[in-house]
JSON list of N, CA and C in Angstrom, two decimals:
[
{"chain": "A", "resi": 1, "resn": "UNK", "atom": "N", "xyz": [-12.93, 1.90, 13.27]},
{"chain": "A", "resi": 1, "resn": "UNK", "atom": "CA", "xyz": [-13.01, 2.51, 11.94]},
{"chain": "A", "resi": 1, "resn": "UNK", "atom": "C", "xyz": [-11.71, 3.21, 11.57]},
{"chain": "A", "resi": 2, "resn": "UNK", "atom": "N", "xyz": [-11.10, 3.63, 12.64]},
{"chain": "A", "resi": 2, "resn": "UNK", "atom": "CA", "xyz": [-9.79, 4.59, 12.58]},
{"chain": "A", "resi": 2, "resn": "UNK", "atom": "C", "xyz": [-9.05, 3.87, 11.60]},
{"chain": "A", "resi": 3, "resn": "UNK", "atom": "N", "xyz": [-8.87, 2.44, 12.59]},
{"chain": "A", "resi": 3, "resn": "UNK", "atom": "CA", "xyz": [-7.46, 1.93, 12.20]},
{"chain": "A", "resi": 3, "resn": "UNK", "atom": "C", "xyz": [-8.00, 1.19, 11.21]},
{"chain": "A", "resi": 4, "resn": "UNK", "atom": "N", "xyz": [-9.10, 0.76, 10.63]},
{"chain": "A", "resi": 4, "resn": "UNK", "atom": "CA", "xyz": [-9.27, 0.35, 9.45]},
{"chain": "A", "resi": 4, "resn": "UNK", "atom": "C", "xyz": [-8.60, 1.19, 8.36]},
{"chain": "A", "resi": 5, "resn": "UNK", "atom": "N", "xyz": [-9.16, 2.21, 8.34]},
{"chain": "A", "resi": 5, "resn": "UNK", "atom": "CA", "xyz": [-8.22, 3.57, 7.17]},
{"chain": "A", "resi": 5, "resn": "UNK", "atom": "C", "xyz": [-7.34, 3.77, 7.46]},
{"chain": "A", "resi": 6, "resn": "UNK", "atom": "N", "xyz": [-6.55, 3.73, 8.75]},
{"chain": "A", "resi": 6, "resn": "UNK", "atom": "CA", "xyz": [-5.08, 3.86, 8.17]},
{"chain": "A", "resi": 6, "resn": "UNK", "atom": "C", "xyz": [-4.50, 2.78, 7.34]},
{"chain": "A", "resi": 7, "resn": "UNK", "atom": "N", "xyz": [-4.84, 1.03, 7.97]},
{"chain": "A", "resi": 7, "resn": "UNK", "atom": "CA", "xyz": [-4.29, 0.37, 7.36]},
{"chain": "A", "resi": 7, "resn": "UNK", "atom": "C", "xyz": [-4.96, -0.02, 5.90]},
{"chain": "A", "resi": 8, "resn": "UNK", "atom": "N", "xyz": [-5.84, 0.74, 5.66]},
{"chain": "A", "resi": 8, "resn": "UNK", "atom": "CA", "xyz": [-6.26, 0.83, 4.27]},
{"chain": "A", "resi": 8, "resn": "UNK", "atom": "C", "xyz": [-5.56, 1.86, 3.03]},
{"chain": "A", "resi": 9, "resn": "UNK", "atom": "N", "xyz": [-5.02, 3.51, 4.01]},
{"chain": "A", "resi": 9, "resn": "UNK", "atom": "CA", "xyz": [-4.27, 4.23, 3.16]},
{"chain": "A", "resi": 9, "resn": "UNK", "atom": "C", "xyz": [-2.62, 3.42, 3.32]},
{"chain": "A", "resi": 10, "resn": "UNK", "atom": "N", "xyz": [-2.46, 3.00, 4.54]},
{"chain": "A", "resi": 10, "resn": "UNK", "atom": "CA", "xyz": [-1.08, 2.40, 4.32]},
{"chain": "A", "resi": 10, "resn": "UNK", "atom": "C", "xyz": [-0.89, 1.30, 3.63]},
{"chain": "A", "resi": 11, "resn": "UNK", "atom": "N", "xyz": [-1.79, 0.40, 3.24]},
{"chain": "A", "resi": 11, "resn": "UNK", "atom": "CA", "xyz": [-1.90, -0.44, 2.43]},
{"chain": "A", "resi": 11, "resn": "UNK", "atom": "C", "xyz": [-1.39, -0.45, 0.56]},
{"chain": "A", "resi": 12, "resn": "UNK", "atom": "N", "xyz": [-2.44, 1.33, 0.69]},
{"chain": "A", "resi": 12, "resn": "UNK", "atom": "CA", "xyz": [-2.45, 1.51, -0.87]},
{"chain": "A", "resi": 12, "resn": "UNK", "atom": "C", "xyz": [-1.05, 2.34, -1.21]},
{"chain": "A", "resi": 13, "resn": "UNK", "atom": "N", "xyz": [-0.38, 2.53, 0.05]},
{"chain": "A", "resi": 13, "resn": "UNK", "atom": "CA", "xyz": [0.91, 3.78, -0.10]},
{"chain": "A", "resi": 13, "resn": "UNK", "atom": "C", "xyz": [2.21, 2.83, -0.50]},
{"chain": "A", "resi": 14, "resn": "UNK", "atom": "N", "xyz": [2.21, 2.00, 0.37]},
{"chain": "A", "resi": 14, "resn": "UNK", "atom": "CA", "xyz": [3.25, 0.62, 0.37]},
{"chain": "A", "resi": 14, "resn": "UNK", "atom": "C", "xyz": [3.00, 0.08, -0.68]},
{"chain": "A", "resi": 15, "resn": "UNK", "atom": "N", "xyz": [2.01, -0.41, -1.78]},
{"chain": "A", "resi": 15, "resn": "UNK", "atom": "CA", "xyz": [2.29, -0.96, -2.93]},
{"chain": "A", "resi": 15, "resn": "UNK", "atom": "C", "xyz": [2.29, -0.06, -4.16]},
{"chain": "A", "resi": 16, "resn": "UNK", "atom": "N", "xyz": [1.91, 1.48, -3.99]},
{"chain": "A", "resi": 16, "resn": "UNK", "atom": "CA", "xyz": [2.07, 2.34, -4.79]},
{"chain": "A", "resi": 16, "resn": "UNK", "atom": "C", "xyz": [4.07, 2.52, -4.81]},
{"chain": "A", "resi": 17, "resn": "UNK", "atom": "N", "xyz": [4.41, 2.89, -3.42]},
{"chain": "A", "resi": 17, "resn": "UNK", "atom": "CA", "xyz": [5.75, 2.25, -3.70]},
{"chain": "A", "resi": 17, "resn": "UNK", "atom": "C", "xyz": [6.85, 1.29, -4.11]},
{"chain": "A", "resi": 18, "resn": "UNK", "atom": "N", "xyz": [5.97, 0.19, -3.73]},
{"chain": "A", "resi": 18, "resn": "UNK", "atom": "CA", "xyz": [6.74, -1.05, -4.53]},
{"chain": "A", "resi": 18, "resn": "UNK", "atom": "C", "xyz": [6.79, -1.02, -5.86]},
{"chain": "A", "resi": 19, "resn": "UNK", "atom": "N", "xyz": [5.21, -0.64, -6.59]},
{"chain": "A", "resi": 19, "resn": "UNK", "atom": "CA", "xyz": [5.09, -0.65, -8.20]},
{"chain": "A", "resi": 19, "resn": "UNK", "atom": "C", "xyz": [6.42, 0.94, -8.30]},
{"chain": "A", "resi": 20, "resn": "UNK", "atom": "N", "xyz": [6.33, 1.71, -7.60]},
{"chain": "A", "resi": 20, "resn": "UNK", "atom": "CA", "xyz": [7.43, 2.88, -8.41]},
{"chain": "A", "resi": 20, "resn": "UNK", "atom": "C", "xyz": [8.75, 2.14, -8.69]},
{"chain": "A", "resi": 21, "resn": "UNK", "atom": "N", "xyz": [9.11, 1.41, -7.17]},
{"chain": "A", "resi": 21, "resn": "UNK", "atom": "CA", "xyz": [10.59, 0.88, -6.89]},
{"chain": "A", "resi": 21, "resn": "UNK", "atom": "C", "xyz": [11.02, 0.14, -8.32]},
{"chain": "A", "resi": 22, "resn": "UNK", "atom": "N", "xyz": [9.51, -0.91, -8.05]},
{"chain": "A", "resi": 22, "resn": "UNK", "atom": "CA", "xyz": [9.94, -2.29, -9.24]},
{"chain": "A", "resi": 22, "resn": "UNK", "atom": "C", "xyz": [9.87, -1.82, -11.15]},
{"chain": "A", "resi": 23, "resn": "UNK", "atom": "N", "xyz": [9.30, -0.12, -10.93]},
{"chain": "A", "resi": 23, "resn": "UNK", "atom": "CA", "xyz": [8.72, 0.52, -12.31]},
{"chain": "A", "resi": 23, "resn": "UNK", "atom": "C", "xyz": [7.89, -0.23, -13.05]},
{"chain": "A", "resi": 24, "resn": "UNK", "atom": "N", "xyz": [6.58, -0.51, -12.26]},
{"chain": "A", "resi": 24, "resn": "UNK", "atom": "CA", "xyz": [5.51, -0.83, -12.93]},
{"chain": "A", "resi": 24, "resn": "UNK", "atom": "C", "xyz": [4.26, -0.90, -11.98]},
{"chain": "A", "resi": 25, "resn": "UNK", "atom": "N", "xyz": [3.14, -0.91, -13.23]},
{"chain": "A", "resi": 25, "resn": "UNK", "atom": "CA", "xyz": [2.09, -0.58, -12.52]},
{"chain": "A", "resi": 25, "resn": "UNK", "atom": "C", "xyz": [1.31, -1.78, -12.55]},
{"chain": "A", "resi": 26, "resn": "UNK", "atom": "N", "xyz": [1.81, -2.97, -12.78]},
{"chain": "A", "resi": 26, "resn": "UNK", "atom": "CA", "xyz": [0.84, -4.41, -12.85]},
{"chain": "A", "resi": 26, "resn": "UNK", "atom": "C", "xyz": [0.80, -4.64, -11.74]},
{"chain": "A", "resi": 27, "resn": "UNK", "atom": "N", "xyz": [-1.08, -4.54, -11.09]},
{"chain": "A", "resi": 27, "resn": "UNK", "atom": "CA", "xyz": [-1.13, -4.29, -9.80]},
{"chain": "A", "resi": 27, "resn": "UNK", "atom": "C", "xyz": [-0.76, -5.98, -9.22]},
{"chain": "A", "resi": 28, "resn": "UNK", "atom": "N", "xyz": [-1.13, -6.81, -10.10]},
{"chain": "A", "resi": 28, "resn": "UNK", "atom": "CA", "xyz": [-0.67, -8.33, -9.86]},
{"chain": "A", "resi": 28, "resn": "UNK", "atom": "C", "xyz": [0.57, -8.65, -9.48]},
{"chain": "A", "resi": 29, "resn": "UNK", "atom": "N", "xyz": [1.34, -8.19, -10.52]},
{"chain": "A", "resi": 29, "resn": "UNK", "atom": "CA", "xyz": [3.11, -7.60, -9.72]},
{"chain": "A", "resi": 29, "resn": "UNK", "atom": "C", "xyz": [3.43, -7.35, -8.62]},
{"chain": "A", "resi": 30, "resn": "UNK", "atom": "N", "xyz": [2.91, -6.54, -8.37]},
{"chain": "A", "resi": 30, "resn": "UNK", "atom": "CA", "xyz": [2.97, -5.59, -7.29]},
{"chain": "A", "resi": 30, "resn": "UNK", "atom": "C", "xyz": [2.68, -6.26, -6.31]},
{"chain": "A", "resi": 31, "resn": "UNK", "atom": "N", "xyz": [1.33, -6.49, -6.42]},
{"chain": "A", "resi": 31, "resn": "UNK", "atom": "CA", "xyz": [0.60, -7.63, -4.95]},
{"chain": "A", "resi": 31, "resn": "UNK", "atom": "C", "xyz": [1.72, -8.56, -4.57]},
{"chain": "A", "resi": 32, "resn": "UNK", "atom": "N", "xyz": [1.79, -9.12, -5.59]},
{"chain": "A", "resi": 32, "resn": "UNK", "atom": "CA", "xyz": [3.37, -10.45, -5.59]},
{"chain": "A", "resi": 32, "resn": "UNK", "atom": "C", "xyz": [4.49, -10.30, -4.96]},
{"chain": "A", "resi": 33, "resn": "UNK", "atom": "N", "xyz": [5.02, -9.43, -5.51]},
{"chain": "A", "resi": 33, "resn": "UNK", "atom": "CA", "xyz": [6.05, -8.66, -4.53]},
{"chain": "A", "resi": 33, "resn": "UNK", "atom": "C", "xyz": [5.78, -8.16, -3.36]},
{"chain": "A", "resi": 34, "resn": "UNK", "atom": "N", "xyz": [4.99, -7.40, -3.12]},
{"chain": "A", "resi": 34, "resn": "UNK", "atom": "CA", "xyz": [4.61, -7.11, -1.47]},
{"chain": "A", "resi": 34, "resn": "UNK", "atom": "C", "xyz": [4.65, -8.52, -0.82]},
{"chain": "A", "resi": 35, "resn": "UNK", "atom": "N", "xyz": [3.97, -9.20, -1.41]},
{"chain": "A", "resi": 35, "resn": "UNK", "atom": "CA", "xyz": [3.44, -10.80, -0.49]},
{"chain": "A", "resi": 35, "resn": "UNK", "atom": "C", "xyz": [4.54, -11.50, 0.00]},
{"chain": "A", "resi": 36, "resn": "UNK", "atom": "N", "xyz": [5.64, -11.59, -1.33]},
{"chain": "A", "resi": 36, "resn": "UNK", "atom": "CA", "xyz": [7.25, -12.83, -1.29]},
{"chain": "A", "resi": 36, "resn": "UNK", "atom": "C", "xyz": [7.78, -11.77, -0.42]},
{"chain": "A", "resi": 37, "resn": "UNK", "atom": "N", "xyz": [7.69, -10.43, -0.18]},
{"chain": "A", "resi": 37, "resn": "UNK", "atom": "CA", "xyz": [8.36, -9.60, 1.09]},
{"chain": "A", "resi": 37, "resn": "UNK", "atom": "C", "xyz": [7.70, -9.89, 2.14]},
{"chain": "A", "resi": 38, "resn": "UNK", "atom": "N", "xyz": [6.38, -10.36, 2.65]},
{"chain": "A", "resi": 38, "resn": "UNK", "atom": "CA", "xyz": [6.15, -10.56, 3.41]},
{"chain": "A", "resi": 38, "resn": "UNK", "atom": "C", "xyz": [5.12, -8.93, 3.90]},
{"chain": "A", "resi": 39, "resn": "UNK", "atom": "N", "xyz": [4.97, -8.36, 3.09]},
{"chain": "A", "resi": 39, "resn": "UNK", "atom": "CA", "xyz": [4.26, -7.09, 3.64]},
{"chain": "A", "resi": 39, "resn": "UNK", "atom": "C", "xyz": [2.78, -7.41, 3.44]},
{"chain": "A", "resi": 40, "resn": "UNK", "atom": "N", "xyz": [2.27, -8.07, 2.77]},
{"chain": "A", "resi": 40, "resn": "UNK", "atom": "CA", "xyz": [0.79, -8.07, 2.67]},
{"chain": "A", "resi": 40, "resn": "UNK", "atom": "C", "xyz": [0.74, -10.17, 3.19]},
{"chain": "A", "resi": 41, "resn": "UNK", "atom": "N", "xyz": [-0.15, -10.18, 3.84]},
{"chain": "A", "resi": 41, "resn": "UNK", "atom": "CA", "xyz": [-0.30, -11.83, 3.83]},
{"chain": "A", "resi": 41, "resn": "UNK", "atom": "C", "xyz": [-1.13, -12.39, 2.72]},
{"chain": "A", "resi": 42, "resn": "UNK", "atom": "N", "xyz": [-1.75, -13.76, 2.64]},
{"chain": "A", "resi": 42, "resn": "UNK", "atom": "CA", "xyz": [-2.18, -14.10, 0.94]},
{"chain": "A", "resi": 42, "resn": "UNK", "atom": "C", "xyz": [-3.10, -13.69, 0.96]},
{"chain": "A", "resi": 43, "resn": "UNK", "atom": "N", "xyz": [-4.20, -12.97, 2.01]},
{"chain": "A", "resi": 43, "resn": "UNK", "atom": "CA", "xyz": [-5.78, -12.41, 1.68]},
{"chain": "A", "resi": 43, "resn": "UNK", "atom": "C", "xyz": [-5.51, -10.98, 1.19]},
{"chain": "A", "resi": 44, "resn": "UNK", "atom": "N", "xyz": [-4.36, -10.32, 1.23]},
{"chain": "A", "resi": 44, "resn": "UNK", "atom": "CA", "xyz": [-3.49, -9.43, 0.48]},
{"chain": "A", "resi": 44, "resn": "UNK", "atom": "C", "xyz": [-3.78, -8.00, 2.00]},
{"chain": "A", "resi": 45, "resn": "UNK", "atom": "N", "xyz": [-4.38, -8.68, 2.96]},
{"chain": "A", "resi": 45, "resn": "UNK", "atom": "CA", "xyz": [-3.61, -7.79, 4.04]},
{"chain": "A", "resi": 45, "resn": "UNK", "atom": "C", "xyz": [-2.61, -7.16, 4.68]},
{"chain": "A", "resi": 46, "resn": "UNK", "atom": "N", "xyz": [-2.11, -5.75, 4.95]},
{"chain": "A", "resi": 46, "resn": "UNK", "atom": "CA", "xyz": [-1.13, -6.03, 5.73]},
{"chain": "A", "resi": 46, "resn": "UNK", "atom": "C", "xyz": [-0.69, -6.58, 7.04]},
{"chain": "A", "resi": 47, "resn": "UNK", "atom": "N", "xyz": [0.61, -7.34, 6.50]},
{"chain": "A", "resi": 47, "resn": "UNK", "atom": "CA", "xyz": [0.86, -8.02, 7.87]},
{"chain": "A", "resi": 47, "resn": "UNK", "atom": "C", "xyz": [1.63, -7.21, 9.07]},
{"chain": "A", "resi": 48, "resn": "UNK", "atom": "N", "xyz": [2.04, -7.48, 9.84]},
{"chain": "A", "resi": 48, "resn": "UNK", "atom": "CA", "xyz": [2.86, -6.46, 11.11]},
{"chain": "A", "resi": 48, "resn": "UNK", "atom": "C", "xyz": [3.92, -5.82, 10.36]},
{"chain": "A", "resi": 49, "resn": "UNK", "atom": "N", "xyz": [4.46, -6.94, 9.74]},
{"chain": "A", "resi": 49, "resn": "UNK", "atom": "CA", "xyz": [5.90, -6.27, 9.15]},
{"chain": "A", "resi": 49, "resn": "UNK", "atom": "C", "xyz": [5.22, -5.09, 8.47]},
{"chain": "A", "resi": 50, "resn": "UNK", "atom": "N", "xyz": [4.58, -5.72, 7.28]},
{"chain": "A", "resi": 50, "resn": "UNK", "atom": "CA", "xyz": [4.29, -4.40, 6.68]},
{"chain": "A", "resi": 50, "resn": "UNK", "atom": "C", "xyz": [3.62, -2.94, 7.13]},
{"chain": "A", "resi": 51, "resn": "UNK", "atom": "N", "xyz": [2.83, -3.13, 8.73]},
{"chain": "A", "resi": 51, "resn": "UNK", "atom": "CA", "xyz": [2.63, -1.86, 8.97]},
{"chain": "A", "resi": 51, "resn": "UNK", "atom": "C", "xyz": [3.59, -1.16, 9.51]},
{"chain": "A", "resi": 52, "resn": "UNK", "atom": "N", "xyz": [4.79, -2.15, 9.90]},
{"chain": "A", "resi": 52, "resn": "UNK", "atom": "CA", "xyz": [5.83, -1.63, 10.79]},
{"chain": "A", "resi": 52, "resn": "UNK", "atom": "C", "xyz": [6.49, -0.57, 9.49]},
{"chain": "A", "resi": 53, "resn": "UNK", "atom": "N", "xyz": [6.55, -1.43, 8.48]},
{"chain": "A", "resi": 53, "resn": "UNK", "atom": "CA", "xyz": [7.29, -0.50, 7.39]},
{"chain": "A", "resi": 53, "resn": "UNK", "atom": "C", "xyz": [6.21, 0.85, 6.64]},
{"chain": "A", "resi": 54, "resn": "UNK", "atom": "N", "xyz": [4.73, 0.72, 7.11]},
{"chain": "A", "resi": 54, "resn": "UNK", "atom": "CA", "xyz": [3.89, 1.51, 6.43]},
{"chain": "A", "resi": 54, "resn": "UNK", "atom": "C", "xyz": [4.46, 2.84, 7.70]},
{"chain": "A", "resi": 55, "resn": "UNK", "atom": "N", "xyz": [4.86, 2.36, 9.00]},
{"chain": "A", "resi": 55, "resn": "UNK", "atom": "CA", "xyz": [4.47, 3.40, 9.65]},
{"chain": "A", "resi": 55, "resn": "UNK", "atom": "C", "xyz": [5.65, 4.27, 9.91]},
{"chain": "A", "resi": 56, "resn": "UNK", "atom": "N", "xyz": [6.75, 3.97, 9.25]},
{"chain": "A", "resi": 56, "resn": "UNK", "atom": "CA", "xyz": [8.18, 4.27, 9.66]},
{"chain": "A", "resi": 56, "resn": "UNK", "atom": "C", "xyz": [7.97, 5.15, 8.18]},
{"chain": "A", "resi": 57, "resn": "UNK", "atom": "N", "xyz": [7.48, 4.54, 7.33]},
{"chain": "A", "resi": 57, "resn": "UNK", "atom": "CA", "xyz": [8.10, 4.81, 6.12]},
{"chain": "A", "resi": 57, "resn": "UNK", "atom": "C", "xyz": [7.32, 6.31, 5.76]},
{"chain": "A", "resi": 58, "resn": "UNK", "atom": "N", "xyz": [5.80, 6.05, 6.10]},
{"chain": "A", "resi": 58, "resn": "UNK", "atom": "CA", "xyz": [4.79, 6.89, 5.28]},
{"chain": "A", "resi": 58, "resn": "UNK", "atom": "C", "xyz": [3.55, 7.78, 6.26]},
{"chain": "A", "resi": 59, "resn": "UNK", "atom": "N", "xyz": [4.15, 7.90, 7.75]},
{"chain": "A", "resi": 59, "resn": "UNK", "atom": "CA", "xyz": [3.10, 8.56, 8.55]},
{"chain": "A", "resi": 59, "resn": "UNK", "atom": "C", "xyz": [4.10, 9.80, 8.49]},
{"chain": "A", "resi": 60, "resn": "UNK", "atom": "N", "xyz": [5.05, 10.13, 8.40]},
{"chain": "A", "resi": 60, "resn": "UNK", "atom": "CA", "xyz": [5.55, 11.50, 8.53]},
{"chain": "A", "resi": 60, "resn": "UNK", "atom": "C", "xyz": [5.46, 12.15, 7.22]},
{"chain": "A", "resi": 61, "resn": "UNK", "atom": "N", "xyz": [4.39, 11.50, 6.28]},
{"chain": "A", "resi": 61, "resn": "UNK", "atom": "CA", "xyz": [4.25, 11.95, 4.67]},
{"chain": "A", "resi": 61, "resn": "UNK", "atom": "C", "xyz": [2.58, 12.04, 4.69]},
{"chain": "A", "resi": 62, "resn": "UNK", "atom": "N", "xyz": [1.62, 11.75, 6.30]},
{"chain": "A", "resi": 62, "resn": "UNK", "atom": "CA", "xyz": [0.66, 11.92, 6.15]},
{"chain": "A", "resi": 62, "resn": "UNK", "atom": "C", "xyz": [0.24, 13.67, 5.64]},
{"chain": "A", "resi": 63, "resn": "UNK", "atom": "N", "xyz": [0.75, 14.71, 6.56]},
{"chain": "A", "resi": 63, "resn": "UNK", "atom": "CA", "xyz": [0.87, 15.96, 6.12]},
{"chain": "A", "resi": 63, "resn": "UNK", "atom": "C", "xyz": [1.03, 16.63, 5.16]},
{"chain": "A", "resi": 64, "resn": "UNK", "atom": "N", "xyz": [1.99, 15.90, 4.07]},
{"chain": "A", "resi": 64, "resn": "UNK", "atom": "CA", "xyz": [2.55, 16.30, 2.85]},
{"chain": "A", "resi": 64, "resn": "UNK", "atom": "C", "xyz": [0.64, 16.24, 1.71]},
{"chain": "A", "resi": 65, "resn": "UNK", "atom": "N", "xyz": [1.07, 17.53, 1.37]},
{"chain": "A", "resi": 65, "resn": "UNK", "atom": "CA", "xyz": [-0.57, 17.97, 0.69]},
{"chain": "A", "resi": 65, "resn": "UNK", "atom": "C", "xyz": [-0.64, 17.29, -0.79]},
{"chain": "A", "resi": 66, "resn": "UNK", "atom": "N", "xyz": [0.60, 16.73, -1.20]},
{"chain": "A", "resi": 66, "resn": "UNK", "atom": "CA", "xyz": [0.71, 15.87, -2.40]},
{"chain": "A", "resi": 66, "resn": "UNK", "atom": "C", "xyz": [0.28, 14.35, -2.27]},
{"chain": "A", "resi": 67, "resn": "UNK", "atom": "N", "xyz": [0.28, 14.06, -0.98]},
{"chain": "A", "resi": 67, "resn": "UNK", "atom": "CA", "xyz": [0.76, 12.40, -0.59]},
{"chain": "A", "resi": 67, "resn": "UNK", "atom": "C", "xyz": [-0.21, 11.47, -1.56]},
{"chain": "A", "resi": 68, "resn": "UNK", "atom": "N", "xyz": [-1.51, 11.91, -1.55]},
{"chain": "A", "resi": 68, "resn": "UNK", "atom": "CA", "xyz": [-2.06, 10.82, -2.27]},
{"chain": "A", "resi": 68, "resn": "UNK", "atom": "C", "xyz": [-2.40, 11.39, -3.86]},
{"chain": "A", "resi": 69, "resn": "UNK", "atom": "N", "xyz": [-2.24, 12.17, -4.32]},
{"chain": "A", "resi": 69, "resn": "UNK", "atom": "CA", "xyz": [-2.24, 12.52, -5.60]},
{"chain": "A", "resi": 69, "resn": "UNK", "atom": "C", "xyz": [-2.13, 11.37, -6.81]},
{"chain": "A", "resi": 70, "resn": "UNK", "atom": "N", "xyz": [-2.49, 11.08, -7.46]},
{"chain": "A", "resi": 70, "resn": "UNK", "atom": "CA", "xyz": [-3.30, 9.67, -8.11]},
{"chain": "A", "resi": 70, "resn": "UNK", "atom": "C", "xyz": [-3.19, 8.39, -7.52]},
{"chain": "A", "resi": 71, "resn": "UNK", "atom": "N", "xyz": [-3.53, 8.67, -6.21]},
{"chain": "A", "resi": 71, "resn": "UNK", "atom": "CA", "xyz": [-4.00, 7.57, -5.71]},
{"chain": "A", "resi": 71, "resn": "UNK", "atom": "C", "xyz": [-5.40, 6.43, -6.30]},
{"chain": "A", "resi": 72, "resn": "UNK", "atom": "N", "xyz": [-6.51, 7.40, -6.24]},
{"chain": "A", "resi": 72, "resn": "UNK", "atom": "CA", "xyz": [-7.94, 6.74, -6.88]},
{"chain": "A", "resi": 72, "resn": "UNK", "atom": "C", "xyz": [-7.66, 5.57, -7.45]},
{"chain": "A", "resi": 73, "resn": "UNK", "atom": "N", "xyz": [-7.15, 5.53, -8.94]},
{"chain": "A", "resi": 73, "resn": "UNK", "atom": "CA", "xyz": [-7.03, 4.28, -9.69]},
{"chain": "A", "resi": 73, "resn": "UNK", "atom": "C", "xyz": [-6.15, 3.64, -9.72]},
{"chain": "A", "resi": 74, "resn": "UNK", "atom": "N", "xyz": [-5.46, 3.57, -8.76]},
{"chain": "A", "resi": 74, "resn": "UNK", "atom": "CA", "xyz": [-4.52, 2.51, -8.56]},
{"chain": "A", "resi": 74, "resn": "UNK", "atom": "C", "xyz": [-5.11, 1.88, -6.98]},
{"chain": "A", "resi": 75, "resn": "UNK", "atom": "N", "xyz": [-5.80, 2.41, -5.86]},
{"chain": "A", "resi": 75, "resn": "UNK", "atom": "CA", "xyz": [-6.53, 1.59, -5.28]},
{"chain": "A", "resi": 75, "resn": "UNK", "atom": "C", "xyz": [-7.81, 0.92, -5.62]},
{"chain": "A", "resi": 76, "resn": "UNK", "atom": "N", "xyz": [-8.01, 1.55, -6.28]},
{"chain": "A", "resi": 76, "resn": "UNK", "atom": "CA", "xyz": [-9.49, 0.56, -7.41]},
{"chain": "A", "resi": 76, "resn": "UNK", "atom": "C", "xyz": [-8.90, -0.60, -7.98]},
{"chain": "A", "resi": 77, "resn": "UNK", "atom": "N", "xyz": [-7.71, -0.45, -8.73]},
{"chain": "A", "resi": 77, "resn": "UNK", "atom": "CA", "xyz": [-7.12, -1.80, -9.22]},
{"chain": "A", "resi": 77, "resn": "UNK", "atom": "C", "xyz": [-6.44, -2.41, -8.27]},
{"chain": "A", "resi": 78, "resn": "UNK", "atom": "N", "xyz": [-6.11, -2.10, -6.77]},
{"chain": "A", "resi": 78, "resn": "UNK", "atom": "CA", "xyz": [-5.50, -2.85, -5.94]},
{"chain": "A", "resi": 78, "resn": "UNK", "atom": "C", "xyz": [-7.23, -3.77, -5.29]},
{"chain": "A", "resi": 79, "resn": "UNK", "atom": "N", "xyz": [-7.97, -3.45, -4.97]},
{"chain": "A", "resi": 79, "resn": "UNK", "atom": "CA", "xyz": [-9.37, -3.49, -4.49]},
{"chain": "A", "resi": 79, "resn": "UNK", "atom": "C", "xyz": [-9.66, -4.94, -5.33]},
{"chain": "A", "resi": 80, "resn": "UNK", "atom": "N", "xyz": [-9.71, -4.50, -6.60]},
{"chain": "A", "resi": 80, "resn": "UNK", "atom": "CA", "xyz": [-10.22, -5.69, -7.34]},
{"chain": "A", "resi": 80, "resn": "UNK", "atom": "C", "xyz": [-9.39, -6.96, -7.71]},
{"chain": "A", "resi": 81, "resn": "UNK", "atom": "N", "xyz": [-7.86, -6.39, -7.38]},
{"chain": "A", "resi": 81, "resn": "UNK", "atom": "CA", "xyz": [-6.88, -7.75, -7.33]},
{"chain": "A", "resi": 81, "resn": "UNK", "atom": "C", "xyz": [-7.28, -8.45, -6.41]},
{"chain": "A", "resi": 82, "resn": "UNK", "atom": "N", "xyz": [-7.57, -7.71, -4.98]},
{"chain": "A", "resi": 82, "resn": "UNK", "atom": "CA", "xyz": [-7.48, -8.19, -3.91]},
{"chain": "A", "resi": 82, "resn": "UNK", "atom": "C", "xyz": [-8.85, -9.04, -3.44]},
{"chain": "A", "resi": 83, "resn": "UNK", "atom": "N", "xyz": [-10.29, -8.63, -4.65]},
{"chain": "A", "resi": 83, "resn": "UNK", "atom": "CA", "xyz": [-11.11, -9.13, -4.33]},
{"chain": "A", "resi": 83, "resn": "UNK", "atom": "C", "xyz": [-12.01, -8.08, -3.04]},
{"chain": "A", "resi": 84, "resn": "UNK", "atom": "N", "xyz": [-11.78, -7.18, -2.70]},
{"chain": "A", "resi": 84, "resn": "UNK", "atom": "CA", "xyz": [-12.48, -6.28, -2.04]},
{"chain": "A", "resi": 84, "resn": "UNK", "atom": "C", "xyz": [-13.17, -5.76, -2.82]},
{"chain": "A", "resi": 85, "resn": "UNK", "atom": "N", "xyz": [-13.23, -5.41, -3.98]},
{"chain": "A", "resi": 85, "resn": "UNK", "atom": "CA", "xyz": [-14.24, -4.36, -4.64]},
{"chain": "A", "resi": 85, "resn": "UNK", "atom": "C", "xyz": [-15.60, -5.01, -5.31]}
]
């Protein structure tokens, strides 16, 4: 169950970043780009690479009391791109 939620918050942290990087919030975008990087595979999982980069990038930001601050609706619209919701 652990590592399900991490790679579920690292999931939603890594494409909340990509949409800032790329400045947008089209979660379809977004998915796209993660994928042609190779961070999510096509069932829109992350793949190794991408936890390698979830875990370098965004576990020393688990602490930070801001980290997920509007998170909610942008994993709801990642959920339903992805067909999980």
């Amino acid at each position: 169950f652990m590592g399900t939620m991490r790679d579920f918050w690292a999931r939603e942290r890594l494409l909340r970043h990509i949409g800032e990087r790329h400045d947008t919030y089209d979660v379809s975008r977004v998915v796209d780009i993660a994928k042609t990087a190779g961070y999510l595979d096509q069932s829109g999982q992350l793949t190794e690479l991408g936890k390698h980069l979830a875990r370098e990038k965004f576990e020393r930001d688990e602490k930070s009391p801001d980290a997920d601050v509007g998170a909610g609706t942008f994993i709801l619209q990642v959920q339903q791109h992805s067909g999980v919701a």
